[in-house]
Coordinates of C-alpha atoms in Angstrom, one line a residue:
X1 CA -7.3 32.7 9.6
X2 CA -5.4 33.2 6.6
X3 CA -1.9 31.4 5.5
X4 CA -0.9 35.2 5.1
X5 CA -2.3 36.6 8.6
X6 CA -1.0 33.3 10.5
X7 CA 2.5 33.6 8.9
X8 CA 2.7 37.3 10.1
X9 CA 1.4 36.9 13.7
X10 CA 4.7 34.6 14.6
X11 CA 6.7 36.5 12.6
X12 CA 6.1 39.9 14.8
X13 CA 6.5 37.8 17.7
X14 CA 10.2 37.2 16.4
X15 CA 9.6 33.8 15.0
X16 CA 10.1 32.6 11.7
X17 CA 7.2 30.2 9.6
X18 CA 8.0 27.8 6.9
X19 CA 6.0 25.1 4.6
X20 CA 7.7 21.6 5.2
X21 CA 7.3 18.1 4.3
X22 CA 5.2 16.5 1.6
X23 CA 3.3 19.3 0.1
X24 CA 7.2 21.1 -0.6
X25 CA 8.1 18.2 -2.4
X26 CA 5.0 17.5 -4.6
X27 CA 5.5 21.5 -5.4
X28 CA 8.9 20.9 -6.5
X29 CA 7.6 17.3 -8.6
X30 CA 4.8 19.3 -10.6
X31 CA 2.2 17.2 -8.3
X32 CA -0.9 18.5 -6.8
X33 CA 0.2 19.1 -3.1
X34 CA -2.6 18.5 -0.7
X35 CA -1.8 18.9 3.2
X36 CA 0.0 21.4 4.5
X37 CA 2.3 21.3 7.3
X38 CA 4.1 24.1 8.8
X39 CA 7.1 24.3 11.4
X40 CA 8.5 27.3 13.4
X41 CA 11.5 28.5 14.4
X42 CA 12.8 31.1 17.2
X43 CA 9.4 30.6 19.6
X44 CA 9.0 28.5 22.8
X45 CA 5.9 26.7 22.7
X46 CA 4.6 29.5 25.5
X47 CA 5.1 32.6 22.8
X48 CA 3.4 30.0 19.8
X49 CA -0.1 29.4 21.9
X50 CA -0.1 33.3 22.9
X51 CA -0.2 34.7 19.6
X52 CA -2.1 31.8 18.3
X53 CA -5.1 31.4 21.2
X54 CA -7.0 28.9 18.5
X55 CA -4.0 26.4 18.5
X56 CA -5.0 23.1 19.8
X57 CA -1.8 21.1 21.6
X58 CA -1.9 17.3 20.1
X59 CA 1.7 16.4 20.6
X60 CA 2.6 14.9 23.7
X61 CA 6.7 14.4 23.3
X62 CA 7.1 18.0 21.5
X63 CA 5.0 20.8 21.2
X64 CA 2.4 19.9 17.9
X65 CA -0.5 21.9 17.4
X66 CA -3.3 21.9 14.9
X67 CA -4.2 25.6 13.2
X68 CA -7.3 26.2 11.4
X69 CA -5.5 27.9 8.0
X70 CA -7.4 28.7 4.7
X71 CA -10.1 26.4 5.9
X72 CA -7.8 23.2 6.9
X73 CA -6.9 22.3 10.6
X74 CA -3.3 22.0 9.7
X75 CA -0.1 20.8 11.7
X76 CA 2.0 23.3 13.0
X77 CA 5.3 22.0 15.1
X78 CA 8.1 23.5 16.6
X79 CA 11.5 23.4 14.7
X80 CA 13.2 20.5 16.5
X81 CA 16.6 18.7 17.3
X82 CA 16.2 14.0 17.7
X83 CA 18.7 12.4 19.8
X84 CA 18.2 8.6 19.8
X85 CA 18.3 7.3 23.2
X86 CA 16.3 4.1 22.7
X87 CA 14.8 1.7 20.3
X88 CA 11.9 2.3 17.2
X89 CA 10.5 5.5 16.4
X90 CA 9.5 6.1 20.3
X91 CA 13.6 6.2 21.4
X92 CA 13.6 9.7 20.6
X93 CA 14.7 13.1 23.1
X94 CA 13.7 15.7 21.3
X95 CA 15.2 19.7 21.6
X96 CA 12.6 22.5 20.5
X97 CA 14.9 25.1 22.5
X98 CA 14.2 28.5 20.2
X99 CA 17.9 28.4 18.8
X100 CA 16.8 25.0 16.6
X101 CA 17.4 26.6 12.9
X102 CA 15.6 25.1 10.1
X103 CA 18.4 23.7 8.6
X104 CA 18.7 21.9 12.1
X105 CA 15.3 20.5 11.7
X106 CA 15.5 19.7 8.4
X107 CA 18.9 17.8 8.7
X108 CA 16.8 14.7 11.0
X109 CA 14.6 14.4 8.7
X110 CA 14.4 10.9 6.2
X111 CA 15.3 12.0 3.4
X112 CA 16.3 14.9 0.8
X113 CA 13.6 15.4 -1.1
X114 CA 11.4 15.4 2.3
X115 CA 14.3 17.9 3.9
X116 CA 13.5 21.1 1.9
X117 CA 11.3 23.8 3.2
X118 CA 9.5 27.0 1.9
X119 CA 9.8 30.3 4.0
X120 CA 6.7 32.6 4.4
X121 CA 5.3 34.9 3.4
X122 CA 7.8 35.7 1.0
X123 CA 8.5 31.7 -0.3
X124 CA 12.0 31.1 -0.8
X125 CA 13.1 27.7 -1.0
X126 CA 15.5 26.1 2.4
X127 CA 17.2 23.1 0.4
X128 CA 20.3 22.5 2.5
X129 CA 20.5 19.0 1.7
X130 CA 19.7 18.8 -2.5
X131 CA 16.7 17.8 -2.5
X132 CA 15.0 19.2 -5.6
X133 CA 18.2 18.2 -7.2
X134 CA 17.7 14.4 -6.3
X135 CA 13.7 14.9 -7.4
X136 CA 14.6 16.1 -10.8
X137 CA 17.3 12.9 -10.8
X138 CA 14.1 10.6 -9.9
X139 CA 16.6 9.9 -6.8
X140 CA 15.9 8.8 -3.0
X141 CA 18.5 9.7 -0.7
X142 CA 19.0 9.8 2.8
X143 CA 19.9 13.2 4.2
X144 CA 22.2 11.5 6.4
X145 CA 23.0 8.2 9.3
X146 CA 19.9 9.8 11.2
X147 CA 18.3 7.6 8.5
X148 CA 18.9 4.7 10.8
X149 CA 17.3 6.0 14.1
X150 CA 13.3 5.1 12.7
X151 CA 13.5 1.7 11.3
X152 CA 10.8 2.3 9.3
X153 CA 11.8 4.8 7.0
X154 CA 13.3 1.9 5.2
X155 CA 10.0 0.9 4.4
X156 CA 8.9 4.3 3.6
X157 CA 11.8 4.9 1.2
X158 CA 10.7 2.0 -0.9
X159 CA 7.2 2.9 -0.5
X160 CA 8.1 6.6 -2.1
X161 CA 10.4 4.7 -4.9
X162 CA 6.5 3.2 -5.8
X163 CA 4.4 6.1 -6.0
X164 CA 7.0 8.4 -7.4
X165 CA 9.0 6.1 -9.6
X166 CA 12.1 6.9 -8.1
X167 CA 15.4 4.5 -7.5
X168 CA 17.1 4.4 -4.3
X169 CA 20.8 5.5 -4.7
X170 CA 23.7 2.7 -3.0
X171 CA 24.1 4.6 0.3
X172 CA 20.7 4.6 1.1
X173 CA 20.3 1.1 0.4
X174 CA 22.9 0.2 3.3
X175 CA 20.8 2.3 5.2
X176 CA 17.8 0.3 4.7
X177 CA 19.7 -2.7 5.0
X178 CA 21.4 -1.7 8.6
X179 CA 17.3 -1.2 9.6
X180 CA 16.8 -4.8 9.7
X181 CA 17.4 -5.5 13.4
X182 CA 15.2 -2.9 14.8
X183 CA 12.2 -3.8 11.9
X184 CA 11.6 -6.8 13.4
X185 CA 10.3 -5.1 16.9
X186 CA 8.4 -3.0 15.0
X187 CA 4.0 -2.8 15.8
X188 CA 2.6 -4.5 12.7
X189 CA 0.2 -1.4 12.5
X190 CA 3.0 0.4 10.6
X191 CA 4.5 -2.3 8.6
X192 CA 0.5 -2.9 7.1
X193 CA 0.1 1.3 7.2
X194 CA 3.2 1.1 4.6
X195 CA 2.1 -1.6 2.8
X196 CA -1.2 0.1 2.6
X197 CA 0.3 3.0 0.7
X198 CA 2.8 0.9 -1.5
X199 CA -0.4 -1.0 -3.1
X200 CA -2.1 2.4 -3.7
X201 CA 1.1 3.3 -6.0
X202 CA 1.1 3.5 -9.6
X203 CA 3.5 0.2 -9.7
X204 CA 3.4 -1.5 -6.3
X205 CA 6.2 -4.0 -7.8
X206 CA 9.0 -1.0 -7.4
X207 CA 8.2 -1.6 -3.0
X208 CA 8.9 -5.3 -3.0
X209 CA 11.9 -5.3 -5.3
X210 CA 13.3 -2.1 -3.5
X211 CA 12.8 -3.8 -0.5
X212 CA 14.5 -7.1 -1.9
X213 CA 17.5 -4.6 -3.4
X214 CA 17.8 -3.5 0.9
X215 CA 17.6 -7.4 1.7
X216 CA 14.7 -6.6 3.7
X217 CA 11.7 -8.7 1.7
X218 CA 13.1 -12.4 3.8
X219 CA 12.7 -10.2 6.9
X220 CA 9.4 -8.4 6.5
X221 CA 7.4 -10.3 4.0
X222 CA 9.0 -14.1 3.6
X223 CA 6.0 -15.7 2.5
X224 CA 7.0 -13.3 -0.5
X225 CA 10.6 -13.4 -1.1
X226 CA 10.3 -17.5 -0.7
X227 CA 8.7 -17.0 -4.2
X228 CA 12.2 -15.8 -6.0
X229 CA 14.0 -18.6 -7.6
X230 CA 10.9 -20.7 -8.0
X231 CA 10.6 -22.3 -11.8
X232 CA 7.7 -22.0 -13.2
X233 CA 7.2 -23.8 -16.8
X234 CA 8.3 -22.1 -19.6
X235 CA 5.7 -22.4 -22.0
X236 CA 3.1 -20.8 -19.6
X237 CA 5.6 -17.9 -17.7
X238 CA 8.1 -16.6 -19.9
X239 CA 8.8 -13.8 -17.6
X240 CA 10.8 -15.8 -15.2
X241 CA 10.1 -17.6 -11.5
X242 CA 7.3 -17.2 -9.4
X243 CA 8.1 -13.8 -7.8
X244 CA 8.6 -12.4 -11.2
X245 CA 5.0 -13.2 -12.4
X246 CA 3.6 -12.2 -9.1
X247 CA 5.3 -8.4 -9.2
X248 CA 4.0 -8.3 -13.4
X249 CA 0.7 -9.4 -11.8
X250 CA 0.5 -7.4 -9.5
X251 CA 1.0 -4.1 -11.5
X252 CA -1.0 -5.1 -15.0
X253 CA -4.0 -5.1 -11.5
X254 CA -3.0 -2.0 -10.2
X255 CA -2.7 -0.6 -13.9
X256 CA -6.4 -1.9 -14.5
X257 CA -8.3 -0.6 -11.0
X258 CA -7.5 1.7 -7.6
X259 CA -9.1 -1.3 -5.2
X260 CA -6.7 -2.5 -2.4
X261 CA -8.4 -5.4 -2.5
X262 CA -7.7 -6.2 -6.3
X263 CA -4.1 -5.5 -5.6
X264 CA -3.6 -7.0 -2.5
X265 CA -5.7 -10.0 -3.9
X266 CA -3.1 -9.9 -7.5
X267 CA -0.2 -9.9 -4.8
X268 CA -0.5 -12.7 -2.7
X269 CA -2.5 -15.6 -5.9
X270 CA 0.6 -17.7 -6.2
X271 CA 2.1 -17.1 -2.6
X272 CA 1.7 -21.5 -2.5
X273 CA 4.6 -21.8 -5.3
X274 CA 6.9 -20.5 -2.3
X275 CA 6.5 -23.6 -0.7
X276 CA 6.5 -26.3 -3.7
X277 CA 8.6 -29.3 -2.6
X278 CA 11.5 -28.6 -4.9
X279 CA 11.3 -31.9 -6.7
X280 CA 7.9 -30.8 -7.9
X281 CA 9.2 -27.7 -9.8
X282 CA 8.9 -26.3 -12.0
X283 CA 5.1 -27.8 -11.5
X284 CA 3.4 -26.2 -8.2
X285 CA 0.6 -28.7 -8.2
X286 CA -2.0 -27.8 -5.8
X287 CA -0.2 -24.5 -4.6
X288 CA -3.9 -23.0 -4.4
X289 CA -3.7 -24.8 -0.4
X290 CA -0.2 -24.2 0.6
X291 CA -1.1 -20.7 -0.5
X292 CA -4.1 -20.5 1.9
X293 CA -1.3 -21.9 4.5
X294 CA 0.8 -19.2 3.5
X295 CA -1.7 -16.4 3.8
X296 CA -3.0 -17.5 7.4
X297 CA 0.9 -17.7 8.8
X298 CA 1.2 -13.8 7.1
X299 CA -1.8 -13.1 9.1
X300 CA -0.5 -14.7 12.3
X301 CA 2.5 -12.6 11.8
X302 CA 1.4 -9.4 10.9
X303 CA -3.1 -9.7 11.9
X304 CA -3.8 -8.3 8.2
X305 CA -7.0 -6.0 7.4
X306 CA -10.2 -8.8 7.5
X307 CA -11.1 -7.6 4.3
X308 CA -7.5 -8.5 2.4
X309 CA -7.7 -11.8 3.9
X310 CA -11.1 -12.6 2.6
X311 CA -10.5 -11.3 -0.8
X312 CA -6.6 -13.3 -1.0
X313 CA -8.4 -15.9 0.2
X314 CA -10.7 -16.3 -2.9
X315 CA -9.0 -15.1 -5.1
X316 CA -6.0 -17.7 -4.0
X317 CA -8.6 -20.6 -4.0
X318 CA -10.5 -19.1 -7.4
X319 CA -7.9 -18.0 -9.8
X320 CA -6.8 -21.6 -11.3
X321 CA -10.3 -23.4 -12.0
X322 CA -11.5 -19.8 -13.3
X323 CA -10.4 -19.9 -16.8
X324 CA -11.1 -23.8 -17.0
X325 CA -14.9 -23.8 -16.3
X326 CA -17.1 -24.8 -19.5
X327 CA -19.8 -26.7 -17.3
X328 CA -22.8 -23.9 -16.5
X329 CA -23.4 -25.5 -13.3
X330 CA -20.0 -24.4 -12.2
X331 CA -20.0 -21.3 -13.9
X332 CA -22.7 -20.2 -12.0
X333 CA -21.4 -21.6 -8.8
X334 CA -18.4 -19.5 -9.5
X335 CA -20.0 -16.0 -11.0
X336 CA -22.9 -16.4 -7.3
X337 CA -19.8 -16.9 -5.1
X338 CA -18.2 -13.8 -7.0
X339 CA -21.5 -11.4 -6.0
X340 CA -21.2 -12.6 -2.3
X341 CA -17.7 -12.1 -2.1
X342 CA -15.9 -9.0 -0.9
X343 CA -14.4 -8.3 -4.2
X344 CA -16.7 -7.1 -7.5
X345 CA -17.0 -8.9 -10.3
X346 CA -14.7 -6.5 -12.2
X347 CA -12.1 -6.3 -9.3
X348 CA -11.9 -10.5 -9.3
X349 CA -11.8 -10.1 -13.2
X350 CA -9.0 -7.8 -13.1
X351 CA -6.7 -10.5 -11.5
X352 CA -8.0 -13.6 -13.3
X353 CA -6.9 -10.9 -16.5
X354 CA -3.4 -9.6 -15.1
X355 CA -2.6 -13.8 -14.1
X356 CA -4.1 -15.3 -17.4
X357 CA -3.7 -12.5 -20.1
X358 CA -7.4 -13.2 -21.2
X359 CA -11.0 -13.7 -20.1
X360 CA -12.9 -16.7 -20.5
X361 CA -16.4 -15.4 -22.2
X362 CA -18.7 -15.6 -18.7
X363 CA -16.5 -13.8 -17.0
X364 CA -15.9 -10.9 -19.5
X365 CA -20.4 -11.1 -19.8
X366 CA -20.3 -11.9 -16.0
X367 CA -22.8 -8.9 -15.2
X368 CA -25.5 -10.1 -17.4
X369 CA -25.0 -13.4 -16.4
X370 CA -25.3 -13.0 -12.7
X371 CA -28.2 -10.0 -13.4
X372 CA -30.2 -13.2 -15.3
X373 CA -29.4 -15.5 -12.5
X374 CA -30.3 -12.6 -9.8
X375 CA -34.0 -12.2 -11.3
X376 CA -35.1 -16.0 -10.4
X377 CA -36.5 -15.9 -7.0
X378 CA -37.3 -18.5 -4.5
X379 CA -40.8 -17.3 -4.2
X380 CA -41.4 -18.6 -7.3
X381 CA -40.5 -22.5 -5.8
X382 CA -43.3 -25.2 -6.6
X383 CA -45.6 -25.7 -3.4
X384 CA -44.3 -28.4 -0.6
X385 CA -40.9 -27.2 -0.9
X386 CA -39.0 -26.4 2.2
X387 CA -35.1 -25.8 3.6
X388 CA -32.8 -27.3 1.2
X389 CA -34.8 -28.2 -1.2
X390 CA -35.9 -24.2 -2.1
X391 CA -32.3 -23.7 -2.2
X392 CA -31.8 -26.5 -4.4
X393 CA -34.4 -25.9 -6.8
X394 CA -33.6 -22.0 -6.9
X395 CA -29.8 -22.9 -8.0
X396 CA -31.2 -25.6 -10.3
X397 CA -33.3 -22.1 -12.0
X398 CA -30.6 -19.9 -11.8
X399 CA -28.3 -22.7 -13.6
X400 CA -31.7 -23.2 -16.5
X401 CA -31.5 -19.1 -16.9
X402 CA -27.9 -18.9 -16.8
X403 CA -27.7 -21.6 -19.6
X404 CA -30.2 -19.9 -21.7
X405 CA -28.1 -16.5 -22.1
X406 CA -24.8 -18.0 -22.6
X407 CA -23.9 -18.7 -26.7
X408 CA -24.7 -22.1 -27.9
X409 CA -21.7 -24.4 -28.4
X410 CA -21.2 -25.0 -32.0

């Protein structure tokens, strides 16, 4: 049905319709909203499936139903009261008597820019709680101490700070800071599913720090915050200690390609200077190991996507010796280990870029190099060859070929 013909069924049966959520606010940004949700108010859950027979029930706490509108199965929920009885986003009793008002339903929501609704059909804006006021002040702010009751909105607001560019006024901060406690029993699904988003935003860096401004990072990503403080020499990192480079690092990647793996790569490269015995500094000889360590205690922690780990994994072991190889047999050691990787060669050159500021030339040519190597084949191998020794001479070919393409040394 149409959003028109949907609005007006519940409104005859005495209801009232709105547009909530995420697709109000990108309206009111000058985004492109995308999914619509819709909540209504003044209908049991009864009158809702009678006048809308297609609605398919999917919430089991509250009544949540998905609507085929305009061509979209969208969400359509009951306007609804939260009393925290219990602990994490599950410790919820939940009121969808008919006499919930939208500003009601708005109020337990995160936070203002999230709490503003459109009514239909006629579209007139709810904002009870100043929410297109804080988006055109680039602010995040909690509607009110409900804030507290799902831990992870703490995450979220930093998340949203990311991808919009927003800061996250004082109150809300102590907020964030008073989720701590109840973080920590979180499922590690939604830590990674917020973490997930925050390296898809336009400067990933604005999560951790805003996270770090909360005194959350120690709590939810140590391996991380044991990186602030840590010298680095001068000469080489003008920006500032090891955390510093790592948040430049990881947006000049996120500035240069949209792959989670690049980013998530760029995020954890130096996460072995956290653990640098302290006399070393500010040298982190041989961090690329510790950072390994580092990586495989974050995944004991939190069981991280497979494919993050094997791409933080290379990119951890890869991204010192990278800009140092001259010899070809170790370029094209390197550039073959690229292609079978999980990360392209343009993803993996994108960090080596964003940590080094520059290329070394085979890696900037690396395509033509590896499409030379790529075109010897071990079918050519002399007869009498077998096992290792087809290997052998293949790499050996690949190595001749590879040498042949690259600029002679003056």
């Amino acid at each position: 049905m149409r959003e028109a013909e949907f609005a007006q069924k519940l409104r005859q049966a005495g209801g009232r319709v709105f547009l909530v959520g995420g697709w109000v606010r990108d309206k009111c940004r000058g985004a492109v909203p995308h999914d619509k949700d819709y909540m209504v108010a003044g209908l049991t859950a009864a009158q809702v499936e009678a006048v809308l027979p297609v609605a398919r029930r999917v919430g089991h706490g509250f009544p949540v139903y998905l609507v085929p509108i305009d061509g979209a199965e969208c969400e359509v929920a009951l306007a609804r009261k939260e009393r925290k009885q219990g602990a994490g986003y599950r410790g919820f009793a939940v009121d969808c008597d008919p006499g919930v008002t939208v500003e009601e339903d708005l109020y337990r929501r995160d936070t203002t820019m999230n709490s503003m609704a459109l009514e239909l059909p006629m579209g007139s804006l709810i904002d009870p709680y100043g929410g297109r006021a804080d988006i055109e002040g680039h602010c995040i702010r909690a509607v009110s101490h409900h804030f507290l009751e799902d831990p992870v909105r703490a995450l979220r607001a930093a998340r949203q700070a990311a991808e919009f560019g927003f800061t996250i006024e004082p109150q809300t901060l102590a907020y964030m800071r008073a989720c701590r406690g109840e973080l920590a029993m979180e499922p590690a699904e939604r830590i990674v599913a917020e973490l997930r988003r925050a390296l898809k935003a336009p400067e990933p860096s604005r999560f951790f720090r805003s996270l770090e401004a909360a005194g959350l990072l120690a709590a939810i990503f140590p391996e991380l915050h044991a990186l602030i403080g840590r010298t680095q020499p001068v000469a080489f990192h003008p920006e500032g200690d090891a955390f510093e480079h790592t948040m430049l690092v990881v947006d000049a990647v996120a500035h240069q390609t949209p792959s989670i793996l690049a980013r998530f790569a760029a995020l954890v490269h130096d996460l072995g200077k956290g653990t640098t015995p302290r006399e070393m500094e500010p040298h982190h000889y041989g961090h690329e190991q510790r950072g390994l360590d580092c990586l495989r205690n974050w995944d004991a922690r939190t069981t991280l996507p497979r494919l993050w780990l094997k791409a933080g994994n290379f990119v951890i072991e890869q991204h010192m010796r990278a800009p140092l190889l001259t010899k070809p047999g170790k370029i094209a050691h390197l550039l073959l280990a690229v292609d079978r990787s999980v990360l392209s060669l343009p993803e993996f050159n994108a960090v080596i870029l964003a940590d080094h500021h520059s290329l070394p030339e085979y890696l900037a040519n690396g395509s033509r190099y590896l499409a030379v190597m790529k075109a010897v084949h071990g079918d050519k191998a002399p007869a009498g060859l077998q096992g290792p020794a087809i290997r052998d001479w293949l790499f050996g070919e690949q190595v001749r070929a590879l040498r042949m393409a690259m600029p002679a040394k003056d």
